[in-house]
XYZ file of N, CA and C in Angstrom:
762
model
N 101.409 103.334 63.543
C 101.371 104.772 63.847
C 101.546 104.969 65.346
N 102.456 105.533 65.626
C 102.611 106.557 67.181
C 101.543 106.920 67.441
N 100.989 107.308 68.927
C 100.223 107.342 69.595
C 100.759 108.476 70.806
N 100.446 109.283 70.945
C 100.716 110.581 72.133
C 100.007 110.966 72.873
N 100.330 110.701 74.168
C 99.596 111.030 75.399
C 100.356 112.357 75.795
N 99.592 113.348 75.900
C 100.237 114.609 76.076
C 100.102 115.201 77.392
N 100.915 116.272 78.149
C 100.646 116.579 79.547
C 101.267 118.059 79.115
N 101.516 119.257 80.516
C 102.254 120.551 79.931
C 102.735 120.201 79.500
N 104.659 119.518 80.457
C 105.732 119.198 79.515
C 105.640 117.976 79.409
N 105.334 117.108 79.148
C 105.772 115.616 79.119
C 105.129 114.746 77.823
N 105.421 114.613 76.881
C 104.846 113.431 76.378
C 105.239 111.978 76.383
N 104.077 110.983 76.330
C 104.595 110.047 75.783
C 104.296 109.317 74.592
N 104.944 108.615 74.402
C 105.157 108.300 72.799
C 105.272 106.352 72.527
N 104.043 106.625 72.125
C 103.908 105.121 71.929
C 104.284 104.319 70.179
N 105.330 103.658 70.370
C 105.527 103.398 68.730
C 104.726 102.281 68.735
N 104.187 101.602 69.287
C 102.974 100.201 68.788
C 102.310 100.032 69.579
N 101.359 99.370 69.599
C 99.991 99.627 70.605
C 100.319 99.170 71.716
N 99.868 99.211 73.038
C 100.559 98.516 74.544
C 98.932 98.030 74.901
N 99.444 96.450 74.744
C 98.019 95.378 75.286
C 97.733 96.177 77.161
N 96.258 96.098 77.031
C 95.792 95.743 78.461
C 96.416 94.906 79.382
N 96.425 95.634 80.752
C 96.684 94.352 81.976
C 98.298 94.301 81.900
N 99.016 95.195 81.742
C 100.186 95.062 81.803
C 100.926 95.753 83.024
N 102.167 95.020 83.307
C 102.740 95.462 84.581
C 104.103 96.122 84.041
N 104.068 96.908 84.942
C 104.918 98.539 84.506
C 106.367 98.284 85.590
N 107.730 97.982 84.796
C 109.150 98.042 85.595
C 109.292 99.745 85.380
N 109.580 100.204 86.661
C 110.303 101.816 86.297
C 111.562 101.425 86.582
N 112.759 101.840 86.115
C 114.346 101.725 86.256
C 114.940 102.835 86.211
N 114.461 103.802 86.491
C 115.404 105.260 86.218
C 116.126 105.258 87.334
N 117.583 105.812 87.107
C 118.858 106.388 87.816
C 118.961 106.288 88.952
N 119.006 106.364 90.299
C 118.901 106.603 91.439
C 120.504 105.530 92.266
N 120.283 105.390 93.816
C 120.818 104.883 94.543
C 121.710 103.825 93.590
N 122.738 103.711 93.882
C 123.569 102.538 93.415
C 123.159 102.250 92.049
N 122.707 103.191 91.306
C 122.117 102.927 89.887
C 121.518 101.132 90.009
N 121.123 100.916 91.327
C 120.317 99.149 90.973
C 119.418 99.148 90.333
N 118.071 100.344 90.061
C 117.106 99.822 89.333
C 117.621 99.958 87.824
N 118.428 101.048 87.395
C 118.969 101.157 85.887
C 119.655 99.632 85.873
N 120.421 99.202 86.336
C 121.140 98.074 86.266
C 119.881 96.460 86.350
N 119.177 96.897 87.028
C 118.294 95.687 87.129
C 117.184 95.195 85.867
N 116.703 96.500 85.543
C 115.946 96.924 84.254
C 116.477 96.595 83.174
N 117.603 97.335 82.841
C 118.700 97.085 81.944
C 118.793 95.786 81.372
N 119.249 94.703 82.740
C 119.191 93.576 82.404
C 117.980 92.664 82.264
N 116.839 93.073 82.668
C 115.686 92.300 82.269
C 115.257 92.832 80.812
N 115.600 93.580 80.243
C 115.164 94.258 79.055
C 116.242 93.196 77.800
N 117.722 92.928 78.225
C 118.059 92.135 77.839
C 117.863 90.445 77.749
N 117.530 90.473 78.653
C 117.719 88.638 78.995
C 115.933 88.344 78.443
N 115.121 89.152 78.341
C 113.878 89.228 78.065
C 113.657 90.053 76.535
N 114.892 89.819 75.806
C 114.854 90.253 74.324
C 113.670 91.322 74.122
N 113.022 92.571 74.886
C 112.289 92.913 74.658
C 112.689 94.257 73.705
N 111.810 94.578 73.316
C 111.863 95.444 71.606
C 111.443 97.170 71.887
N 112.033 97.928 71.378
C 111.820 99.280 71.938
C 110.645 99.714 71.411
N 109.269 100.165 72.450
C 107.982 100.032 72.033
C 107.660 102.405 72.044
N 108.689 102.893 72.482
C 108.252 103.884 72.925
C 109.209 104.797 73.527
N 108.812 106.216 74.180
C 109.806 107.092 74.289
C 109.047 108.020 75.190
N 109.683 108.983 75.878
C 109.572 109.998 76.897
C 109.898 111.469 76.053
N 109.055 112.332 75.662
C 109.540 113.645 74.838
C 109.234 114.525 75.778
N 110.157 115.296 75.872
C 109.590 116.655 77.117
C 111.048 117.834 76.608
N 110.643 118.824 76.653
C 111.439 120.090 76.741
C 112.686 120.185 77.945
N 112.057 119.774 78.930
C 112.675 119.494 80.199
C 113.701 118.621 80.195
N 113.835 117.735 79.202
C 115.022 116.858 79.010
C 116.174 117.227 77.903
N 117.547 117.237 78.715
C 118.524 117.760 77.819
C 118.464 117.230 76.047
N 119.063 118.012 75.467
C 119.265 118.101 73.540
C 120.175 116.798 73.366
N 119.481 115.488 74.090
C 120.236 114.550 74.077
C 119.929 112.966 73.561
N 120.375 112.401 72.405
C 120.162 111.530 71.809
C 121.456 110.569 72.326
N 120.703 108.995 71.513
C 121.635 107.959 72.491
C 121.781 107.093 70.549
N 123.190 106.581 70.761
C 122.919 105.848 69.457
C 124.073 104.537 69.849
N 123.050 103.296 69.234
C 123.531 101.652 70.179
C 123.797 101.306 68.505
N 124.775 100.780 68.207
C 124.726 99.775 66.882
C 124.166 100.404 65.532
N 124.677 101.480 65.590
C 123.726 102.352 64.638
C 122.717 102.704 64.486
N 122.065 102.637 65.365
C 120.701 102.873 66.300
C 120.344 104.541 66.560
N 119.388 104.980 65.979
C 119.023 106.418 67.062
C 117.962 106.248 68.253
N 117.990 106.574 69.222
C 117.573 106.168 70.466
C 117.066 107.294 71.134
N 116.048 107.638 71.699
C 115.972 108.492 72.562
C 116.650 108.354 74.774
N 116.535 109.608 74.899
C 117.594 108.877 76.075
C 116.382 108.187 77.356
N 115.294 108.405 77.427
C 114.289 108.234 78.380
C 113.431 107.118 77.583
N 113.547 105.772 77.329
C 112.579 104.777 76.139
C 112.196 103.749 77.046
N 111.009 103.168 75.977
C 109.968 102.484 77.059
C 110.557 101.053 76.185
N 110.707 99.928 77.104
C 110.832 99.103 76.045
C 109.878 97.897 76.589
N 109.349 96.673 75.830
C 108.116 95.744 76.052
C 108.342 94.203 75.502
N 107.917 93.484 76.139
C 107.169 92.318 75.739
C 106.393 91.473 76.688
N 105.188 91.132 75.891
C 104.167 89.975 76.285
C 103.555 91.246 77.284
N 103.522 90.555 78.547
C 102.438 91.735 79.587
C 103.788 92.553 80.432
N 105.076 92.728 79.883
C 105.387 93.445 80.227
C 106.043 94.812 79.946
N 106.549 95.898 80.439
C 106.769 97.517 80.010
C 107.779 97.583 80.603
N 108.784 98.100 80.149
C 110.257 98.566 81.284
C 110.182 100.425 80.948
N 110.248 100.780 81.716
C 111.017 102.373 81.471
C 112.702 102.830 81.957
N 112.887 102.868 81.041
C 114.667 103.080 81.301
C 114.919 104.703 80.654
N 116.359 105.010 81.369
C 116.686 106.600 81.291
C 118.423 106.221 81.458
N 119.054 106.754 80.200
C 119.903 106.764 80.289
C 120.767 108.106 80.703
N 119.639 108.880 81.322
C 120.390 110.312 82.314
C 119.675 109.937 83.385
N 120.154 110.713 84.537
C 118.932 110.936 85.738
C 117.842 112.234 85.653
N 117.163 111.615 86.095
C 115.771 112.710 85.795
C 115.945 113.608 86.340
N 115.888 115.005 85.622
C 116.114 116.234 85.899
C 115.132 116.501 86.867
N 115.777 117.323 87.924
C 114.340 117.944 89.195
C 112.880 118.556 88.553
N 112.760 119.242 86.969
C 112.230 120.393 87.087
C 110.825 118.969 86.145
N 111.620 118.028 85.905
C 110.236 117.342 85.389
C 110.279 115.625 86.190
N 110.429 115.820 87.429
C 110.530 114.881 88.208
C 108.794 114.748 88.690
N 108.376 115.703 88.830
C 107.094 115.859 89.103
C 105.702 115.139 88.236
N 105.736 115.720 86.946
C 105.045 115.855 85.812
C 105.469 114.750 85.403
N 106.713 114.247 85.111
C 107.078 113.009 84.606
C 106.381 111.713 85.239
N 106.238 111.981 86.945
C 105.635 110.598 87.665
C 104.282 110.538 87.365
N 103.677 111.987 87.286
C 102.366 111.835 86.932
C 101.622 111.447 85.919
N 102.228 111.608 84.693
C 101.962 111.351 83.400
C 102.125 109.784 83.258
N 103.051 109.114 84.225
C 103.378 107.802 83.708
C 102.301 106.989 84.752
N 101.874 107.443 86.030
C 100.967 107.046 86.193
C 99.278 107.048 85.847
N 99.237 108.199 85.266
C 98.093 108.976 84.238
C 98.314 108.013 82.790
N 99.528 107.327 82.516
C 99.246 106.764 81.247
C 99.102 105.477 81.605
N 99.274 104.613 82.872
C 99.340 103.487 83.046
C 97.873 103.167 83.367
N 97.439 103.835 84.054
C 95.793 103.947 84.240
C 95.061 104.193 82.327
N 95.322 105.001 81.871
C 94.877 105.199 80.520
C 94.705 103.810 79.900
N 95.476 103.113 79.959
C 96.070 101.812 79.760
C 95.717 100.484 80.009
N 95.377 100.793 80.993
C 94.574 99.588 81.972
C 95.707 98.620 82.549
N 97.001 99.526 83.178
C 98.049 98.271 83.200
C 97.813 97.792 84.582
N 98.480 96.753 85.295
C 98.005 95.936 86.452
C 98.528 96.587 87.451
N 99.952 97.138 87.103
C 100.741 97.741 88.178
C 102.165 98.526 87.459
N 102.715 99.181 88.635
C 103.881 99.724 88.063
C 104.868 99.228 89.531
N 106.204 98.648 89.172
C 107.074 98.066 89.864
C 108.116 98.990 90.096
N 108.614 99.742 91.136
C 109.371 100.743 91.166
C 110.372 100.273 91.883
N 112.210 100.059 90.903
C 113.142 99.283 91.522
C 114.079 100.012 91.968
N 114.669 100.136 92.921
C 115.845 101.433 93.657
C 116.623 100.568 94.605
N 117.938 100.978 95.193
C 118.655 100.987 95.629
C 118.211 101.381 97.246
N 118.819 100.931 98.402
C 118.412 101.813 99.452
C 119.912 101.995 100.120
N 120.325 103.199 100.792
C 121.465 102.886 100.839
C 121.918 102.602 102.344
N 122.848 102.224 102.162
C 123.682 100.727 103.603
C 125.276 101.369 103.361
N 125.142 102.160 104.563
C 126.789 102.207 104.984
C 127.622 101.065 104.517
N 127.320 99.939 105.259
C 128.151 98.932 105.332
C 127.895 98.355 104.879
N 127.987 98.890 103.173
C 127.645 97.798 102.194
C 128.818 96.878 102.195
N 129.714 97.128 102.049
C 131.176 96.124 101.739
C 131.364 94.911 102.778
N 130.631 94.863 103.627
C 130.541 94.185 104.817
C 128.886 92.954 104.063
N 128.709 92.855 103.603
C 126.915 92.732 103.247
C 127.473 91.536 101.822
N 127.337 90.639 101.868
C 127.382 89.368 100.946
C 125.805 89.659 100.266
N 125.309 88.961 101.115
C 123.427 89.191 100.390
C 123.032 90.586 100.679
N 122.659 91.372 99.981
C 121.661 92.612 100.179
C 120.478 92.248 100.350
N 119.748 93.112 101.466
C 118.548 92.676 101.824
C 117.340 92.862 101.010
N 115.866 92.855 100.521
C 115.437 93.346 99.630
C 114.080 93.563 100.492
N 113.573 94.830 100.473
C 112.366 95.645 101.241
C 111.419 95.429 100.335
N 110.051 96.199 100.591
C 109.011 96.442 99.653
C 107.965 97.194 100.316
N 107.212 98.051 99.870
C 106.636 99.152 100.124
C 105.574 99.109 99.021
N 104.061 99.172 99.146
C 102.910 98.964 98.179
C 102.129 100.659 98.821
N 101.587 100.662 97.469
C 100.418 101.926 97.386
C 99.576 101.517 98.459
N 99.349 100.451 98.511
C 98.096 99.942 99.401
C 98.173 98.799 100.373
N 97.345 98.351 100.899
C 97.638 97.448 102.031
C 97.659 96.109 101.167
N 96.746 95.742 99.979
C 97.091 94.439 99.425
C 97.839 94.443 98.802
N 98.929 95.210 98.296
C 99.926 95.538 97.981
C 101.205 94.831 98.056
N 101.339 95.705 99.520
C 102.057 95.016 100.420
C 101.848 93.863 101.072
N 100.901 93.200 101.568
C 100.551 91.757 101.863
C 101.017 90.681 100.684
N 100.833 91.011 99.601
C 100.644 90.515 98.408
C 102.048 90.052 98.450
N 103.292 91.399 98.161
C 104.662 91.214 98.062
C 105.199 90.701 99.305
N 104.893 90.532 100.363
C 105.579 90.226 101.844
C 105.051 88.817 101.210
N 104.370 88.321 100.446
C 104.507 86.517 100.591
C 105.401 85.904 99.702
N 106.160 86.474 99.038
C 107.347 86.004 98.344
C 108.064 86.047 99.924
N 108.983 84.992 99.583
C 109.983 84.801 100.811
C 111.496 85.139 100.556
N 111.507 85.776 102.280
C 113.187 86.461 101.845
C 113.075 87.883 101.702
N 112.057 89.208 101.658
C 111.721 90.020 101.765
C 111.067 90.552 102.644
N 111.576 91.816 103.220
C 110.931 92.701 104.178
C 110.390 93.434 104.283
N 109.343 94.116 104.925
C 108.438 95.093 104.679
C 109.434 96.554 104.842
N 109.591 97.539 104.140
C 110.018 98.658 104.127
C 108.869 100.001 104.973
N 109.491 100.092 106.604
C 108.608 100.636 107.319
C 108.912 102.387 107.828
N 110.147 102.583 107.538
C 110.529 104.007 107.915
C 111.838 104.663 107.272
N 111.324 105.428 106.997
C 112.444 106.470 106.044
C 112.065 107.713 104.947
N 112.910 108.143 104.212
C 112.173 108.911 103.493
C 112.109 108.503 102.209
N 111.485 109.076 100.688
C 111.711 108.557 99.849
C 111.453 109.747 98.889
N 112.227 109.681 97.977
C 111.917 111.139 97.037
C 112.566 110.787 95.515
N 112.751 112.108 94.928
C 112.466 111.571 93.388
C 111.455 110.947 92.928
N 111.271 110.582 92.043
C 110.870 110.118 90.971
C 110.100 108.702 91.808
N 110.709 108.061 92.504
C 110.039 106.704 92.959
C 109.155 107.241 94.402
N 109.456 108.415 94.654
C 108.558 108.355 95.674
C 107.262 109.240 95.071
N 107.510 110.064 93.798
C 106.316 110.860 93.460
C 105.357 109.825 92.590
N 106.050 108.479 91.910
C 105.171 107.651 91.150
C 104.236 106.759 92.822
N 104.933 106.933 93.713
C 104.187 106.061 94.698
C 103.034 106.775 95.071
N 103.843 108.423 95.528
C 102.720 109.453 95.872
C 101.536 109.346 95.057
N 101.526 109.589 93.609
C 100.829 109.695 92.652
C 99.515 108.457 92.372
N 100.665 107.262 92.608
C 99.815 105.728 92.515
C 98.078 105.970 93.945
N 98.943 106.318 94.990
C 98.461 106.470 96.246
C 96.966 107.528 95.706
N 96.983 108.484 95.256
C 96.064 109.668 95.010
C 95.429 109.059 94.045
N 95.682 108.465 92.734
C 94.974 107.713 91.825
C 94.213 106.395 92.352
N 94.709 105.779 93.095
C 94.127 104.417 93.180
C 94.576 103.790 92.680
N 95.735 103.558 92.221
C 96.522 102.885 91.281
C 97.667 101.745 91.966
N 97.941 100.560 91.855
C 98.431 99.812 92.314
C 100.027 99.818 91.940
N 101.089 100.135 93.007
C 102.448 100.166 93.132
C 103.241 99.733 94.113
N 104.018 99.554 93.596
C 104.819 98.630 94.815
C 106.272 98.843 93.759
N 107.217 99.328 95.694
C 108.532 100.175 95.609
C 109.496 98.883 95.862
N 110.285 98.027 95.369
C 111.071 97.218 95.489
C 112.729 97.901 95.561
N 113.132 97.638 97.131
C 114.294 98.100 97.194
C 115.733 97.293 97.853
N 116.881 97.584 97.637
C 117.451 96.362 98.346
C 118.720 97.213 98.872
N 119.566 96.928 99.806
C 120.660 97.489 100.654
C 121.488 97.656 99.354
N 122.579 98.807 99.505
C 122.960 98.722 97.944
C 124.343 100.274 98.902
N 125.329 100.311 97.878
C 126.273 101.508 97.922
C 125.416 102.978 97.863
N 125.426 103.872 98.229
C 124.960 104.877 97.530
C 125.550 105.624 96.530
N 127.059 105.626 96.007
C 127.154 106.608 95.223
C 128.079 105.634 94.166
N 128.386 103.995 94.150
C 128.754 103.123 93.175
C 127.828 102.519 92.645
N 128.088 102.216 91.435
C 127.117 101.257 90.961
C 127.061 100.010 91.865
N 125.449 99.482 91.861
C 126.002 98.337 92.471
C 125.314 96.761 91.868
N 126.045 96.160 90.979
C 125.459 94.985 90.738
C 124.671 94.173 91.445
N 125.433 93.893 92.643
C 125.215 92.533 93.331
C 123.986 92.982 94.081
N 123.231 94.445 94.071
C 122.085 94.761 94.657
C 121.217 94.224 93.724
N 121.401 94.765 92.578
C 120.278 94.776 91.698
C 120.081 93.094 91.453
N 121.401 92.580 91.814
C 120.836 91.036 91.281
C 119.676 90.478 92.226
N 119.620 90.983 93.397
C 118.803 90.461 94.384
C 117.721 91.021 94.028
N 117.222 91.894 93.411
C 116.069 92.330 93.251
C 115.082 91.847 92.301
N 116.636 91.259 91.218
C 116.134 90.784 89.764
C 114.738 89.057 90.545
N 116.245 88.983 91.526
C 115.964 87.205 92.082
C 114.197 87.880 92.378
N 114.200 88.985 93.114
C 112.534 89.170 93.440
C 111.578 88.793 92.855
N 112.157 90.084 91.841
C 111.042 90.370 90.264
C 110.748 88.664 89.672
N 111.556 87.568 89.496
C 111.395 86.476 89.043
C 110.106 86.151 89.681
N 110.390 85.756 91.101
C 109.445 85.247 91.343
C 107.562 85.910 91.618
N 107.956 87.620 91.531
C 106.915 88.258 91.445
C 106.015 88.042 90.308
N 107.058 88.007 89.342
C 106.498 88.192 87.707
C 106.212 86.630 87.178
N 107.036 85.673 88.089
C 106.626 84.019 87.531
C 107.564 84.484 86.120
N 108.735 84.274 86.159
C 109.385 84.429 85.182
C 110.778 83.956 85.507
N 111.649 83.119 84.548
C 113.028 82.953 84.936
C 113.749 83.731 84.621
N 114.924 84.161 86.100
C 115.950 85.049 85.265
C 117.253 84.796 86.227
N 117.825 84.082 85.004
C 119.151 83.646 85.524
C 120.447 85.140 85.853
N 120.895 85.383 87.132
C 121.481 86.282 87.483
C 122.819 86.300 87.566
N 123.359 84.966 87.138
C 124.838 84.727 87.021
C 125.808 85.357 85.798
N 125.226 85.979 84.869
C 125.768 86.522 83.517
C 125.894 88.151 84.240
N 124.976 88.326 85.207
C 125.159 89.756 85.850
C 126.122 90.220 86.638
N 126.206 89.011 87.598
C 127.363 88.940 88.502
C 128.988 88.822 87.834
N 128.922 87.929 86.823
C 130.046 87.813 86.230
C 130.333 88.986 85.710
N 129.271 89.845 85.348
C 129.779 91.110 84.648
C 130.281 92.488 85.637
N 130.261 92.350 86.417
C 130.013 93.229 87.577
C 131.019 94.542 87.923
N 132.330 93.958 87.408
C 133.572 94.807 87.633
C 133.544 95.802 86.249
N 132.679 94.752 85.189
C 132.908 95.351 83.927
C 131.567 96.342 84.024
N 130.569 96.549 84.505
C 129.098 97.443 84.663
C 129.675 98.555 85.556
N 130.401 98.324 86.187
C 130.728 99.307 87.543
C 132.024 100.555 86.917
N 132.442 99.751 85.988
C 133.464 100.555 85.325
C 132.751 101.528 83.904
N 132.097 101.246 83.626
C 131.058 101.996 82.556
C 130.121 102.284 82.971
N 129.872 102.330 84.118
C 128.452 103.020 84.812
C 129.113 104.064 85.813
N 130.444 104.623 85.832
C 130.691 105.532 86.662
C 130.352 107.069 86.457
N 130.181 107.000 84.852
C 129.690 108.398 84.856
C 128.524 108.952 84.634
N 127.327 107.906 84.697
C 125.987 108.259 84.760
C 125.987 108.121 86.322
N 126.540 107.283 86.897
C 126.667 107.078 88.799
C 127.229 109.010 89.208
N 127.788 109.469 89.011
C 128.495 110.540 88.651
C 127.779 111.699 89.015
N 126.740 111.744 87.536
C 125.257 112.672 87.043
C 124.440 111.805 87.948
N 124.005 111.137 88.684
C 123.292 110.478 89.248
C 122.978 110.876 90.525
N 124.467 111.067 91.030
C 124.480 111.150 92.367
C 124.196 113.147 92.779
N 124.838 113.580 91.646
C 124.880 115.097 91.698
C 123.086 115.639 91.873
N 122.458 114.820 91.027
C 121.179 115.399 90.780
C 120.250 114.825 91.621
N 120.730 113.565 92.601
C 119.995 113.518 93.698
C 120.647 114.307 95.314
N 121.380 114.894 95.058
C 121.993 116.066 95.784
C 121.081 117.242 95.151
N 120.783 117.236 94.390
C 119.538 118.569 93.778
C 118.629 118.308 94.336
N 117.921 116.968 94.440
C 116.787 116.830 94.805
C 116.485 117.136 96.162
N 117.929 117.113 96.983
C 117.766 116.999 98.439
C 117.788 118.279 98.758
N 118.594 119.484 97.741
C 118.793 120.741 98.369
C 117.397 121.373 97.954
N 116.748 120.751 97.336
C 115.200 121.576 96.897
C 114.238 121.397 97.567
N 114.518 120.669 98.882
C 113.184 120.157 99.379
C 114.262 120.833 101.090
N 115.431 121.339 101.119
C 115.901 121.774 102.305
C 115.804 121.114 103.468
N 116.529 119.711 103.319
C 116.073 118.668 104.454
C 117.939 118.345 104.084
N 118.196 117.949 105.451
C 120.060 116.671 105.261
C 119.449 115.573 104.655
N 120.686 114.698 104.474
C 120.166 113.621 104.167
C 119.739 112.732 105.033
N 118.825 111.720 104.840
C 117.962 111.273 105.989
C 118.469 109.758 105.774
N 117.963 109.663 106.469
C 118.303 107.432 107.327
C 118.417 106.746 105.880
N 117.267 107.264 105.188
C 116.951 106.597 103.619
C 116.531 107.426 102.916
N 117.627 107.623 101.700
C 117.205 108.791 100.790
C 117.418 108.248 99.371
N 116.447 108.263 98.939
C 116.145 107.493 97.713
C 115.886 108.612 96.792
């Protein structure tokens, strides 16, 4: 039996029970679509099983269907101690808010360990950039200490951050809730594989988990060519986000 955690607009929707102590991937839309792309592929290579769903009014009259599959477009998918949240639109402005809160309001409900928030940061000179660099940014100070001891990562110290990854940070921050923003140099308005692979390389060693990134890379021309028109809706609606808050775009706009 489903399970519903309810908010004004937002529900969520649990199709099987979600164990304690679990750590939370967010992957929704943003910069270089890297966290959709990074998620994406850990949800694959980690055979994990669709545990759940995002219901809200606020989200377009829009269903997703894989293999004869009905799908909702915002689904949670799981295994062992871990949760992915994936969105196959970008999150509309008007439940960008309510949406971060609820998912940090359900992760606490939950008792999960953390929520991992994966994005893109964007780099002019990406085409110039072989390795993308990979930042990190924690709710809290052990947070961040914690992630600065994986090696090969930098502390993420100035810029701005909005949407969806900066209101689950905001939110983490006011709760007490443990988060940490994983980001890496990336295109801003192409998809970008070769970001997200560096991030994946992170998450491995964050999570103590193998994940071979060479099936990603090989795919890369072929992701970039079918990811142009959620990159598209992606980019438009973080141009919403920027004209609603009446700021240019800044050094780092996530």
């Amino acid at each position: 039996m489903s399970e519903v955690l309810e908010g004004e607009i937002v529900k969520i929707i649990e199709l099987e029970p979600i164990r304690e102590g679990v750590i939370i991937i967010e992957g929704f839309p943003d910069v270089g679509l890297v966290g959709t792309i990074a998620a994406s592929f850990l949800i694959e290579k980690l055979q994990m099983s669709d545990i759940g769903y995002i219901e809200s009014d606020a989200l377009p009259p829009l269903i997703s269907v894989k293999n004869g599959k009905i799908l909702d477009i915002v689904r949670m998918y799981g295994r062992n101690n871990i949760v992915v949240f994936l969105s196959e639109i970008p999150i509309p402005l008007p439940i960008i808010r309510p949406l971060s809160q609820k998912i940090i309001e359900w992760a606490i409900s939950r008792k999960a360990k953390m929520i991992v928030s994966l994005t893109g940061m964007p780099e002019p000179g990406r085409l110039n950039i072989d390795v993308p660099k990979v930042y990190v940014l924690g709710s809290n100070e052990k947070i961040s200490k914690d992630a600065l001891k994986i090696n090969g990562v930098e502390a993420f110290t100035d810029g701005y951050i909005t949407g969806v990854k900066g209101m689950i940070l905001r939110e983490s921050i006011k709760r007490d809730f443990n988060a940490l923003l994983v980001l890496s140099q990336a295109h801003f308005n192409y998809p970008d594989p070769g970001s997200a692979a560096e991030i994946l390389k992170y998450l491995s060693k964050l999570l103590s988990i193998e994940i071979d990134v060479k099936p990603l890379l090989e795919s890369a021309e072929e992701l970039k060519l079918r990811l142009r028109d959620l990159m598209r809706r992606t980019s438009q609606a973080m141009q919403d986000v920027q004209k609603s808050r009446e700021l240019e775009l800044p050094a780092v706009y996530l």
